[in-house]
Tab-separated table of C-alpha atoms in Angstrom:
chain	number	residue	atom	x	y	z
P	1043	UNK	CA	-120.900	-43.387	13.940
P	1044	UNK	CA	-119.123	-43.195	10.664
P	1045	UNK	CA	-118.735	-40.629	7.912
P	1046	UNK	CA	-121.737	-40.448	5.566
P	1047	UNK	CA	-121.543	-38.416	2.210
P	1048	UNK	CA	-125.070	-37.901	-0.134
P	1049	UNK	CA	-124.893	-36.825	-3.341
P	1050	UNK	CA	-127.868	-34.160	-2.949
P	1051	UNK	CA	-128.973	-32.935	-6.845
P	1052	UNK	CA	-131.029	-29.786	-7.367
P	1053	UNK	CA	-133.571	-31.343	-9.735
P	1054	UNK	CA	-135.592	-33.821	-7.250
P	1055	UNK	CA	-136.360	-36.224	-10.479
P	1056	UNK	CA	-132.557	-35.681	-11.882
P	1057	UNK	CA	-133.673	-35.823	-15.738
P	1058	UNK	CA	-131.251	-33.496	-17.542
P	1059	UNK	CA	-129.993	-32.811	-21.318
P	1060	UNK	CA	-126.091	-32.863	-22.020
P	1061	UNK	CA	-126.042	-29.321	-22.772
P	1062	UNK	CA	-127.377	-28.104	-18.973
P	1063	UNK	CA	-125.552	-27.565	-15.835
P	1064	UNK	CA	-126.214	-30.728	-13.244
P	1065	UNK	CA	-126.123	-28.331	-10.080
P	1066	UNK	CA	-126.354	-30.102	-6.693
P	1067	UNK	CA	-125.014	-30.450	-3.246
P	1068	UNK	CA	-122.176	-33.093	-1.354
P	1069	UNK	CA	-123.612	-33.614	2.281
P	1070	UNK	CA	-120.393	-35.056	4.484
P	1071	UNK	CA	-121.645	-35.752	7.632
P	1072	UNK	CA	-118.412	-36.487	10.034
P	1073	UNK	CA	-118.757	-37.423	13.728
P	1074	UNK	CA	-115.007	-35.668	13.634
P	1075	UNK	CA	-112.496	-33.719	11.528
P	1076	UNK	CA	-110.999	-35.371	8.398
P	1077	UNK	CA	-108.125	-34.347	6.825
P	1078	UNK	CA	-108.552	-35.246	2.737
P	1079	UNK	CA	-106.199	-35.204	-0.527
P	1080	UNK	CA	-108.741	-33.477	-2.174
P	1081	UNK	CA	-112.488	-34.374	-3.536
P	1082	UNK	CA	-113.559	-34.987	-6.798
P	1083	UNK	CA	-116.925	-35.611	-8.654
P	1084	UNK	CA	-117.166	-37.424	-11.567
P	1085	UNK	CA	-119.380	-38.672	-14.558
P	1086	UNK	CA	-119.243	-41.735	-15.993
P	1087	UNK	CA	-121.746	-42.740	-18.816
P	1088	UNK	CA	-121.184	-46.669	-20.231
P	1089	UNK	CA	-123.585	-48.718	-22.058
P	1090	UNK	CA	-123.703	-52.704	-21.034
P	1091	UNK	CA	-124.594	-55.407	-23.513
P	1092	UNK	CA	-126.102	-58.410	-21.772
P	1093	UNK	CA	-125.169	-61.489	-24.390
P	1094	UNK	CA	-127.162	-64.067	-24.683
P	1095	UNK	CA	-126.604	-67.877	-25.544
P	1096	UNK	CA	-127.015	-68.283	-29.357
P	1097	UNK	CA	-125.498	-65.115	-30.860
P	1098	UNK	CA	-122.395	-64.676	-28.705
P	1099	UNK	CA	-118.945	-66.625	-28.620
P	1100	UNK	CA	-117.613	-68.970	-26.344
P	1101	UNK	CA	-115.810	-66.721	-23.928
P	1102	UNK	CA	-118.787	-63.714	-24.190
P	1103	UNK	CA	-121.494	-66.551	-23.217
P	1104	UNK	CA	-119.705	-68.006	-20.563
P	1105	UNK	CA	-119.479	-64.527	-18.607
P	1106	UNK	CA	-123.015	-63.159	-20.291
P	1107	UNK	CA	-121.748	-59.912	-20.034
P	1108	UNK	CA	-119.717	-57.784	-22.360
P	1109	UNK	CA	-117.528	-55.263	-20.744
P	1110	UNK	CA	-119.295	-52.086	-20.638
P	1111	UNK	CA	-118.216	-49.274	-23.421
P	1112	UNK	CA	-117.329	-46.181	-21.937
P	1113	UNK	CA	-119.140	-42.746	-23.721
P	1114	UNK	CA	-118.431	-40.490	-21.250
P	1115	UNK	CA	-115.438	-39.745	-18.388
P	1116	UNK	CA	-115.560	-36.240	-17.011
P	1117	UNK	CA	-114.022	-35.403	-13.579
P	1118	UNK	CA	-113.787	-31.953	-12.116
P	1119	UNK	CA	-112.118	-30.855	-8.152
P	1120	UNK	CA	-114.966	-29.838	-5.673
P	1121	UNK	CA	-112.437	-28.891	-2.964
P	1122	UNK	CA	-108.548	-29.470	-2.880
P	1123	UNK	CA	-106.882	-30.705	0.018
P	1124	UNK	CA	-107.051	-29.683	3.570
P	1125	UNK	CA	-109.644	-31.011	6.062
P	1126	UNK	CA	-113.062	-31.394	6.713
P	1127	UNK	CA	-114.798	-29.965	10.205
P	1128	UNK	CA	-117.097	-32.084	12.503
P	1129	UNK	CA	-120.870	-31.981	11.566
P	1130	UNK	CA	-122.512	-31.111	8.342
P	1131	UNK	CA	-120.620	-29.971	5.582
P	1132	UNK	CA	-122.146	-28.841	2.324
P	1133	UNK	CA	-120.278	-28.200	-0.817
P	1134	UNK	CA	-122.473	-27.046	-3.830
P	1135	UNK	CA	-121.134	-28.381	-7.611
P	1136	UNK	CA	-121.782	-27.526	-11.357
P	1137	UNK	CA	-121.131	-30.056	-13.936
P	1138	UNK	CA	-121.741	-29.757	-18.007
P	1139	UNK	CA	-122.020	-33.362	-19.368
P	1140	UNK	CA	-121.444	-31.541	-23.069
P	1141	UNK	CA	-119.873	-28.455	-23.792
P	1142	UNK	CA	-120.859	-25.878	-26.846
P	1143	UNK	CA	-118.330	-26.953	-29.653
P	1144	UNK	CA	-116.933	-29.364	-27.391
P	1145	UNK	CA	-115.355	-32.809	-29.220
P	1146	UNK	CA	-117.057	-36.005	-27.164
P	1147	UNK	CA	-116.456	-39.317	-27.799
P	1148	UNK	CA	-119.473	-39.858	-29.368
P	1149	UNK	CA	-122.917	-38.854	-28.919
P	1150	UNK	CA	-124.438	-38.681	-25.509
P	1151	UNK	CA	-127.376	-41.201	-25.619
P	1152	UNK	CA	-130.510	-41.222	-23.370
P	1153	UNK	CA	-130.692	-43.860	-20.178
P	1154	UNK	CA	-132.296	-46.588	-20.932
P	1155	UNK	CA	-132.075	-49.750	-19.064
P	1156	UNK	CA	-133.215	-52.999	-21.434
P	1157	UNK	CA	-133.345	-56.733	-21.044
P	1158	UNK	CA	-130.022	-56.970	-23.773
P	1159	UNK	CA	-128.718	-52.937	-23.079
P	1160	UNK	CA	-128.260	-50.427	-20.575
P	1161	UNK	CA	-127.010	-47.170	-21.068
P	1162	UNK	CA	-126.958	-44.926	-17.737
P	1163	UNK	CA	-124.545	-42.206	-16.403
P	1164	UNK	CA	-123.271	-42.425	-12.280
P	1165	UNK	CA	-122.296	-39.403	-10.710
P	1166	UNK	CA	-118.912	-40.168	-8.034
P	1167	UNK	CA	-117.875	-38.320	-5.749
P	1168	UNK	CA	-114.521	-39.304	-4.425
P	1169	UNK	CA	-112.718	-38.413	-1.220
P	1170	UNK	CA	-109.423	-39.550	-1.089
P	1171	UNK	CA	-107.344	-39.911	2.339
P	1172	UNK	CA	-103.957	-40.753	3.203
P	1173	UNK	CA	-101.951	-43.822	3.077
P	1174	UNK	CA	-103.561	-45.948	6.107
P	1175	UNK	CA	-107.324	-44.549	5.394
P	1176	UNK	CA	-110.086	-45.941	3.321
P	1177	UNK	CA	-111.120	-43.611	0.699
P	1178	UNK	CA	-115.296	-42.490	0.794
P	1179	UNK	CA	-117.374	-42.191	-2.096
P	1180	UNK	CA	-120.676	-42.142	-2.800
P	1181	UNK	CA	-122.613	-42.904	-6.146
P	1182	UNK	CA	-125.873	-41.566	-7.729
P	1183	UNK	CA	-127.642	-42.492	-10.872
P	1184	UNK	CA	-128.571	-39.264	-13.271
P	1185	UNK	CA	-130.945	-39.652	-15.975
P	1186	UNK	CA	-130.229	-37.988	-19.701
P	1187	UNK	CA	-132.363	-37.476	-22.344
P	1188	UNK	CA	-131.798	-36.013	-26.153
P	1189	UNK	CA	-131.273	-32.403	-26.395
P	1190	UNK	CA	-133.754	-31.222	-29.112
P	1191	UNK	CA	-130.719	-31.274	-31.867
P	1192	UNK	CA	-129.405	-34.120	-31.869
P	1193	UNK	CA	-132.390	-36.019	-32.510
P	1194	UNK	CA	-132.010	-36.893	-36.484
P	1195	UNK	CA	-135.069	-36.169	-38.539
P	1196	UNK	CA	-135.681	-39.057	-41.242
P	1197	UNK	CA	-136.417	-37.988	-44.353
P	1198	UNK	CA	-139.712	-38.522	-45.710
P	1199	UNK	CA	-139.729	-41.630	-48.839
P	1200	UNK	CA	-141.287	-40.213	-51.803
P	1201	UNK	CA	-142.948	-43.963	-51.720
P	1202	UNK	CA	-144.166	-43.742	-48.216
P	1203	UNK	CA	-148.211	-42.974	-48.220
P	1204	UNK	CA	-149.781	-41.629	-44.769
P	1205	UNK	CA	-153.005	-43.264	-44.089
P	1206	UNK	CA	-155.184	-43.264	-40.906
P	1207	UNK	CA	-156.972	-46.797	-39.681
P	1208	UNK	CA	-160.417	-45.482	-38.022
P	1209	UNK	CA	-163.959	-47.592	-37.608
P	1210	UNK	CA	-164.708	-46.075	-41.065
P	1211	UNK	CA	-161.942	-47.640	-42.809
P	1212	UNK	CA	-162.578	-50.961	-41.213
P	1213	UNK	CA	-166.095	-50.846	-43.429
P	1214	UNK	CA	-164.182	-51.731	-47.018
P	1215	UNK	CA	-165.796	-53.907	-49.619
P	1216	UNK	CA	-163.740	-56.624	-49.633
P	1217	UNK	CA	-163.688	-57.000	-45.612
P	1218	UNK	CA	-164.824	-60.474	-45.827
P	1219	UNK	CA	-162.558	-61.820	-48.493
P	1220	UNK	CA	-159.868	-60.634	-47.233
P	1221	UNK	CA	-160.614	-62.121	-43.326
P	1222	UNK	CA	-161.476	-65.413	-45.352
P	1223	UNK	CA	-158.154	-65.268	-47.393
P	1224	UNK	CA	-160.012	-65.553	-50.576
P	1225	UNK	CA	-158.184	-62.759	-51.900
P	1226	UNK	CA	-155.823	-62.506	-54.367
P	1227	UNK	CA	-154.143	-59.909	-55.050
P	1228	UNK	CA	-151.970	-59.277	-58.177
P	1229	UNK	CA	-149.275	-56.074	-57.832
P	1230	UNK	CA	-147.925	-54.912	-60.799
């Protein structure tokens, strides 16, 4: 049997905001002791253009992908070294994608995953071991949506004109000239 690690997050559906905690659990589950150089979990949100033949170069359509663009890199220490008992270990985290005031690289966008672009953020956690052992790691897909102020509000065109399209409406005068096409209309 060989050493299994879960990423374990608080919120079953793991739809969160960048300006709450992401609070969860790392499950290591060791048939025997491990000794460790320390574990770390990190975020890493990228968004992934998929090009496609006609509007791409040479090089871009040949590979069909463009490298993703990373919008977020935060890393944090969970434990630092030492070892790891037999059994079940549990070792709770908290994580803030966004700080209060805090300078990001750019606006944190929601996942969304697209035929032409995906945008999605993977919790890692990493255990690294010494010279001669393979390092574990284990990776989990979080979801993020828009905090409430950092959706932009458009303003409203003085030329824009709000109108409903009910069964009333449908009942104008000049319903069958315009299905026909016999109208013309003249805008001055």
């Amino acid at each position: 049997m060989s050493t299994k690690i879960v990423l374990k997050f608080f919120r079953s559906n793991r739809i969160y905001r960048p300006s709450e905690p992401v609070e969860g659990k790392i499950v290591i589950n060791s048939p025997s002791s491990i000794s460790h150089h320390g574990i770390r979990l990190s975020v890493t949100g990228s968004v992934s253009l998929q090009v496609r033949g006609g509007s791409a170069g040479v090089i871009e359509s040949y590979y069909g992908v463009v490298k993703p663009i990373t919008i977020v890199n935060k890393s944090i220490e969970v434990k630092p070294p030492g070892k790891i008992g037999s059994g079940t270990t549990e070792l709770p985290f908290t994580m803030v994608l966004k700080q209060t005031g805090e300078k990001s690289l750019g606006r944190f966008y929601e996942t969304y995953h697209g035929t032409d672009v995906s945008i999605q953020y993977l919790f890692t956690v990493d255990i690294a071991r010494g010279y001669l052992y393979k390092s574990l790691s284990a990776t989990t897909e979080v979801i993020v949506e828009s905090d409430k102020a950092d959706v932009l509000e458009r303003p409203v065109s003085p030329e824009m004109a709000i109108f409903y399209i009910t069964q009333d409406t449908q009942r104008h005068p000049l319903l069958p000239e315009i299905k026909s096409g016999m109208l013309l209309c003249h805008l001055s």
